[in-house]
Coordinates of C-alpha atoms in Angstrom, one line a residue:
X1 CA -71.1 -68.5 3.1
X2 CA -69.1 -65.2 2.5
X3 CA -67.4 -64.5 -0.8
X4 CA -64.5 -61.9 -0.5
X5 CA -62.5 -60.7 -3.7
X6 CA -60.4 -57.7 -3.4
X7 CA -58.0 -56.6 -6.5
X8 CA -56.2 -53.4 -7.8
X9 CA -57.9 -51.7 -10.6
X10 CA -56.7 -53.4 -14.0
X11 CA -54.5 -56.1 -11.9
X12 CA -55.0 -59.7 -10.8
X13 CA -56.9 -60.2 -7.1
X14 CA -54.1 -59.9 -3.9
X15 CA -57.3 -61.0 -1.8
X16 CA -59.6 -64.0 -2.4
X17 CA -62.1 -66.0 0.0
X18 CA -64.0 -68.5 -1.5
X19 CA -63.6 -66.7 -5.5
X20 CA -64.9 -69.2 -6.9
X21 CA -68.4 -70.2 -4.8
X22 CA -71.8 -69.1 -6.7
X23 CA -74.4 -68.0 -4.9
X24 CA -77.7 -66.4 -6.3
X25 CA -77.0 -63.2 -8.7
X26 CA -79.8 -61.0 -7.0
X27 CA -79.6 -57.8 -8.6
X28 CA -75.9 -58.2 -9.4
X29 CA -76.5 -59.3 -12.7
X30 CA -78.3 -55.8 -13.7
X31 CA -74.8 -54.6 -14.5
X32 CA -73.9 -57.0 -17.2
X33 CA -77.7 -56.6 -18.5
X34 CA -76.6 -52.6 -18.7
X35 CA -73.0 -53.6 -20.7
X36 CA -75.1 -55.6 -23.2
X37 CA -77.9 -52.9 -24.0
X38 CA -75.1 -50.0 -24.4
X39 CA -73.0 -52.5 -26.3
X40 CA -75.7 -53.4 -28.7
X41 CA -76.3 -50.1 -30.7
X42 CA -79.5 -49.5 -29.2
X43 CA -81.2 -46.0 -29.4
X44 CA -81.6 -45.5 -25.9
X45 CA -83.8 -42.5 -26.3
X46 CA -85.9 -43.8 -28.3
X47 CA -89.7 -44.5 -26.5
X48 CA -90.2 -48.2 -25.3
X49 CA -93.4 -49.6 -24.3
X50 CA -93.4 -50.3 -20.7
X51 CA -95.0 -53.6 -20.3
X52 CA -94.9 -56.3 -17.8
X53 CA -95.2 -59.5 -19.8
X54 CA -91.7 -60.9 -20.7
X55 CA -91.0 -64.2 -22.7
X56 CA -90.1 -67.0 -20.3
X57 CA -86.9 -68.9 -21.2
X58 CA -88.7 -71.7 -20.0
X59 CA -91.7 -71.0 -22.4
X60 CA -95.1 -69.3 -22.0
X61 CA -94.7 -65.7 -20.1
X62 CA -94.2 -64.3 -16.8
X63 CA -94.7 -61.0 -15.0
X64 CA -92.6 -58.8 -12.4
X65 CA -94.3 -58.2 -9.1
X66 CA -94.2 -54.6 -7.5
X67 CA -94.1 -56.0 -4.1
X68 CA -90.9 -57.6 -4.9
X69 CA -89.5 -54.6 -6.3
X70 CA -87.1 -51.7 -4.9
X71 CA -88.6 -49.3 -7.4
X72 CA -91.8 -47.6 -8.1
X73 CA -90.8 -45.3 -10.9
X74 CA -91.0 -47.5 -13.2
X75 CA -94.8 -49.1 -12.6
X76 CA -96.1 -45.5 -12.7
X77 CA -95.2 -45.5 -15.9
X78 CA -97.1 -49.2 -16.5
X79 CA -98.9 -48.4 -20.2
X80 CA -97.2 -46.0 -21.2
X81 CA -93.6 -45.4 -22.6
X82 CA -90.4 -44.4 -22.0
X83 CA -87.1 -43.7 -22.8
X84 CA -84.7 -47.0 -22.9
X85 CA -82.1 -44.7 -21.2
X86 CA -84.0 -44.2 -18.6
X87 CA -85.0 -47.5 -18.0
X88 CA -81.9 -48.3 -17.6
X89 CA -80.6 -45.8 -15.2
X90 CA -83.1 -46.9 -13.0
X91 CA -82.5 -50.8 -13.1
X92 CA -79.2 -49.2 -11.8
X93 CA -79.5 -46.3 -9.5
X94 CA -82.4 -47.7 -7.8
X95 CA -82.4 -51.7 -9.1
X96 CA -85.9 -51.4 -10.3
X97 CA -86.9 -55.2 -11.6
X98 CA -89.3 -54.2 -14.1
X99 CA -87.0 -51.7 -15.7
X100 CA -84.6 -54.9 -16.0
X101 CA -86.8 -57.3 -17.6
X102 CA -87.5 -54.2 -20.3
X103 CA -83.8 -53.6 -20.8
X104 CA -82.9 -57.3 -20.9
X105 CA -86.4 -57.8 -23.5
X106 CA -83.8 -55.2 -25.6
X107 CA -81.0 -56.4 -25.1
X108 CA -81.3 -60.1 -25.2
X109 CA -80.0 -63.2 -23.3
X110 CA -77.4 -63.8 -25.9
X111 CA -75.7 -60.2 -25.5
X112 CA -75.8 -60.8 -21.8
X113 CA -74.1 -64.2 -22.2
X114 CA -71.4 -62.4 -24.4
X115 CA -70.9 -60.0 -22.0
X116 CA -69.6 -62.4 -19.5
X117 CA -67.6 -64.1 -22.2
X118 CA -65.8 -60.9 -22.8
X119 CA -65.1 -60.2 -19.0
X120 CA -63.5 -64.0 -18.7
X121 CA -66.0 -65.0 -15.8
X122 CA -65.8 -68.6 -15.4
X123 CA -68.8 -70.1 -13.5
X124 CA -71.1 -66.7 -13.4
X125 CA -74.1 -66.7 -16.0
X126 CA -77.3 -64.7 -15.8
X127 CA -79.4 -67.0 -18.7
X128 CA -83.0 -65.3 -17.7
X129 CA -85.1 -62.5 -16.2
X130 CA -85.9 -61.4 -13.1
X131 CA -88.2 -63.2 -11.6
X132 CA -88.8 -65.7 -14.4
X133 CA -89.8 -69.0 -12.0
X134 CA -90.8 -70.9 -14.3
X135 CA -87.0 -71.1 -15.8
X136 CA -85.9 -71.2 -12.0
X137 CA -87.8 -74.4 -11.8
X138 CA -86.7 -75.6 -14.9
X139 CA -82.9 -75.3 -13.8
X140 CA -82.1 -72.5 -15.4
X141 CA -80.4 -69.9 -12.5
X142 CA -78.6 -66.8 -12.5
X143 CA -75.6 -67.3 -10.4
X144 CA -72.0 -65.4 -9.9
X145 CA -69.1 -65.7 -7.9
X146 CA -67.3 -62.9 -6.8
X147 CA -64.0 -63.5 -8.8
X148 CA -66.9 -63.0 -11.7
X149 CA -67.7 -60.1 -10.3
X150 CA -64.8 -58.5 -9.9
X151 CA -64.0 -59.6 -13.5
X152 CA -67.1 -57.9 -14.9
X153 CA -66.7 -54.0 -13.2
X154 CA -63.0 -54.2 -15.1
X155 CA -64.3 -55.7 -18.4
X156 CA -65.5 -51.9 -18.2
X157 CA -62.5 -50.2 -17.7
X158 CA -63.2 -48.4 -21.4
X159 CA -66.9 -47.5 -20.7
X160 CA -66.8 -44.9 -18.0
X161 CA -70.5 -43.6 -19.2
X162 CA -71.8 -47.1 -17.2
X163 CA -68.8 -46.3 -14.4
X164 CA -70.6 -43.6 -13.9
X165 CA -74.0 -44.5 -13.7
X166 CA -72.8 -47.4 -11.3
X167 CA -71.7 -44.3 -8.8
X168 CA -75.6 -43.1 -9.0
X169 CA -76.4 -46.0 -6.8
X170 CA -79.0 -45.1 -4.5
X171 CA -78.8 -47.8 -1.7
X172 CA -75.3 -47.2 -0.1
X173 CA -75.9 -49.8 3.1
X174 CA -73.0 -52.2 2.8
X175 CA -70.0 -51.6 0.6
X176 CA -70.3 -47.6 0.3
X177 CA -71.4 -47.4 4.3
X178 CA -68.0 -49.2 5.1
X179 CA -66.1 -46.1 3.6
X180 CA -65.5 -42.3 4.7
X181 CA -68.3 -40.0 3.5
X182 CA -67.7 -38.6 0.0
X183 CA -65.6 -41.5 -1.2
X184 CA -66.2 -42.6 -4.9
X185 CA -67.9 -45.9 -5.5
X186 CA -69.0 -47.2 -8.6
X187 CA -71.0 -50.2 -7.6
X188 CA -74.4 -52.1 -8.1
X189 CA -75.5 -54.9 -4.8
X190 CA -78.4 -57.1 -5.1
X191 CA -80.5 -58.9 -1.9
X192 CA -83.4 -60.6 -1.5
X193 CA -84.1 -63.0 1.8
X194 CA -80.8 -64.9 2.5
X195 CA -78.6 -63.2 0.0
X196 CA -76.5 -59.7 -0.3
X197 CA -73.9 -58.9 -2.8
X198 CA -72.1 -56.0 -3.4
X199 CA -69.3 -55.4 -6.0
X200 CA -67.8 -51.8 -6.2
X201 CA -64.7 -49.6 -7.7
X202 CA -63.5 -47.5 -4.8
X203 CA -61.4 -44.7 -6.1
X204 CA -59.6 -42.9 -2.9
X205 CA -58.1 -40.0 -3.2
X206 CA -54.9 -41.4 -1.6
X207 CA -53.8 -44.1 -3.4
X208 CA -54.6 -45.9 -6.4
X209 CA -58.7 -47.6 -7.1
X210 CA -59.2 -50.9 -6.0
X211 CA -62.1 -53.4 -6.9
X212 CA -64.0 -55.1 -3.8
X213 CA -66.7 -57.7 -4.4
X214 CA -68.4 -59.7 -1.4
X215 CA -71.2 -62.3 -1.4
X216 CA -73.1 -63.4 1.0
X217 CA -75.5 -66.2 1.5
X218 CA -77.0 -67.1 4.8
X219 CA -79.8 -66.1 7.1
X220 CA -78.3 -62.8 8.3
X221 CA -79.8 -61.3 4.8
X222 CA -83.2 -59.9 5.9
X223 CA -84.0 -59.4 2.3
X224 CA -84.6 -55.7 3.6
X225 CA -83.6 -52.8 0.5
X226 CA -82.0 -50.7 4.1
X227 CA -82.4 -52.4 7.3
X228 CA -80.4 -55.5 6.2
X229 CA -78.1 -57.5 8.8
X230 CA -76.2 -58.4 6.0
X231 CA -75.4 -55.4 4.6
X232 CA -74.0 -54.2 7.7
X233 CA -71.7 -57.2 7.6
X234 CA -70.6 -56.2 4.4
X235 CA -69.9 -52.8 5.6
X236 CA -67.7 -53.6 7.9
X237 CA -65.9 -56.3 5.6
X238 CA -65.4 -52.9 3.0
X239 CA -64.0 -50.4 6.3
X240 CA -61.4 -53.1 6.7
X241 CA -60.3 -53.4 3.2
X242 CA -60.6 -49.7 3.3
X243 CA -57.6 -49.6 6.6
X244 CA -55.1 -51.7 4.2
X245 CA -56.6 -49.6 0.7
X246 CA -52.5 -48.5 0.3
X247 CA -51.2 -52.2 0.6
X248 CA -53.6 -53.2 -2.2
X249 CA -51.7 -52.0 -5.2
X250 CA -48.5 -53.2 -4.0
X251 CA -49.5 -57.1 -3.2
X252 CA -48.6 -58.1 -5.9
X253 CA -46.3 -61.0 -4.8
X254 CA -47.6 -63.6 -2.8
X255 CA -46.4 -63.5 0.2
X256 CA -47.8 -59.8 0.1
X257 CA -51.2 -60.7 -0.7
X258 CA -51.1 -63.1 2.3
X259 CA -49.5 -60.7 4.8
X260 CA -52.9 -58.4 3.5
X261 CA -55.0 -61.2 4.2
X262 CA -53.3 -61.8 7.8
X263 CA -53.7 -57.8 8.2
X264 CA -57.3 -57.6 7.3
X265 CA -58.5 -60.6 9.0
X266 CA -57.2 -59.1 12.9
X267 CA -59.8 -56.3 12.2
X268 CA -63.1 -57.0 14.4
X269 CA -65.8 -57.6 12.0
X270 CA -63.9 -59.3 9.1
X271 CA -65.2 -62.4 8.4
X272 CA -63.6 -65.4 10.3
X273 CA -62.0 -62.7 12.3
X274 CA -61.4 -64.0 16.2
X275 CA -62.4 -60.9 17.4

């Protein structure tokens, strides 16, 4: 399944495949853990413990495993402290799990859930920690759609200290790797085997931003932080919305928005595309 969502920045989507299908969060939900701990008045330089025990929202307590995790920063620093800013430039910049769990122990589900409220997602909902299986089996999920997505990088629109951070992104195989080197993306993906998101704000220097969000599920996603089959895909579904980027803020009507969806779909590569 492949989720495509493209939209100007601060207007309603001109592009949508499948909006409204969830499909596993991954690491995608890092960003609205990010918007709740800088929305709740935390000092973020103040010295955190860094721990790996969390509270389960399933009850009992659960731990983060560094072989599941893109980040070794983080457990060098197991027993020690640091700085809750820092934590939380690295559950972004290089979607360190542990670092998550810490920021969300911070920040709390309920802030989280807000922070989705306030973007108007509709089905999306990230109700517990990484890696907390014990919830997973219980039924509780984290899940988006990538009309959510899209939703949730302009519910930021007045917070360009987390835009900003989002552009510190260190793995740039699928949505940044679909546009010309140099080209401003705030993003944050997430993968694990059989699932890769990305959702970005690509700001050319041609024409106005745009928001891009793609989602997909199937067995294409090695699970793989670099060498990802997926994430190629999703390159080359971001190079084609990059070859209409000056038709985006103008498709506003909708037989626009379907002449960009007829446009996009001839380019080889594009989802469903017959070549």
């Amino acid at each position: 399944m492949v989720s495509v969502v493209v939209a100007p920045w601060g207007g309603e989507p001109v592009l949508v495949r499948a909006g409204d299908e969830l499909h596993d969060a991954a690491s995608t939900m890092k960003v609205a853990v990010l918007a709740a701990l800088y929305r709740s008045g935390a000092d973020l330089d103040a010295e955190v413990p860094v721990v790996n025990r969390f509270a389960s929202v399933a009850g009992g307590e659960f731990g983060n495993d560094p072989g599941w995790d893109s980040d070794p920063q983080p457990w060098a620093l197991l027993g020690g402290t640091a700085p809750l800013r820092t934590l939380a430039e690295r559950m972004i910049t290089h979607s360190s799990n542990l670092a998550t769990n810490l920021c969300l122990a911070r920040a709390g589900h309920e802030a989280v859930a807000d922070v989705w409220r306030r973007a108007g997602a509709t089905r999306s909902a990230s109700p517990r920690g990484i890696e907390d299986y014990a919830a997973r089996d219980a039924g509780v999920h984290n899940r988006v759609s990538a009309l959510d997505l899209v939703r949730l990088l302009q519910s930021l629109a007045d917070e360009p200290e987390l835009l900003a951070l989002l552009e510190r992104n260190a793995f740039r195989v699928d949505l940044a790797a679909g546009l010309p080197p140099g080209t401003r993306i705030a993003f944050k993906n997430g993968w694990f085997p059989g699932v890769r998101h990305s959702v970005g704000l690509v700001r050319p220097e041609d024409c106005p931003p745009y928001l891009l969000a793609v989602c997909y599920t199937g067995p294409l996603a090695s699970g793989e932080d670099e060498a990802d089959p997926a994430a190629r895909l999703l390159a080359r579904v971001s190079a084609a919305v990059w070859q209409r980027r000056h038709d985006i803020a103008s498709a506003s009507s909708p037989s626009s928005a379907a002449s960009l969806s007829r446009l996009m779909r001839t380019k080889p590569g594009w989802p469903g595309s017959s070549k």
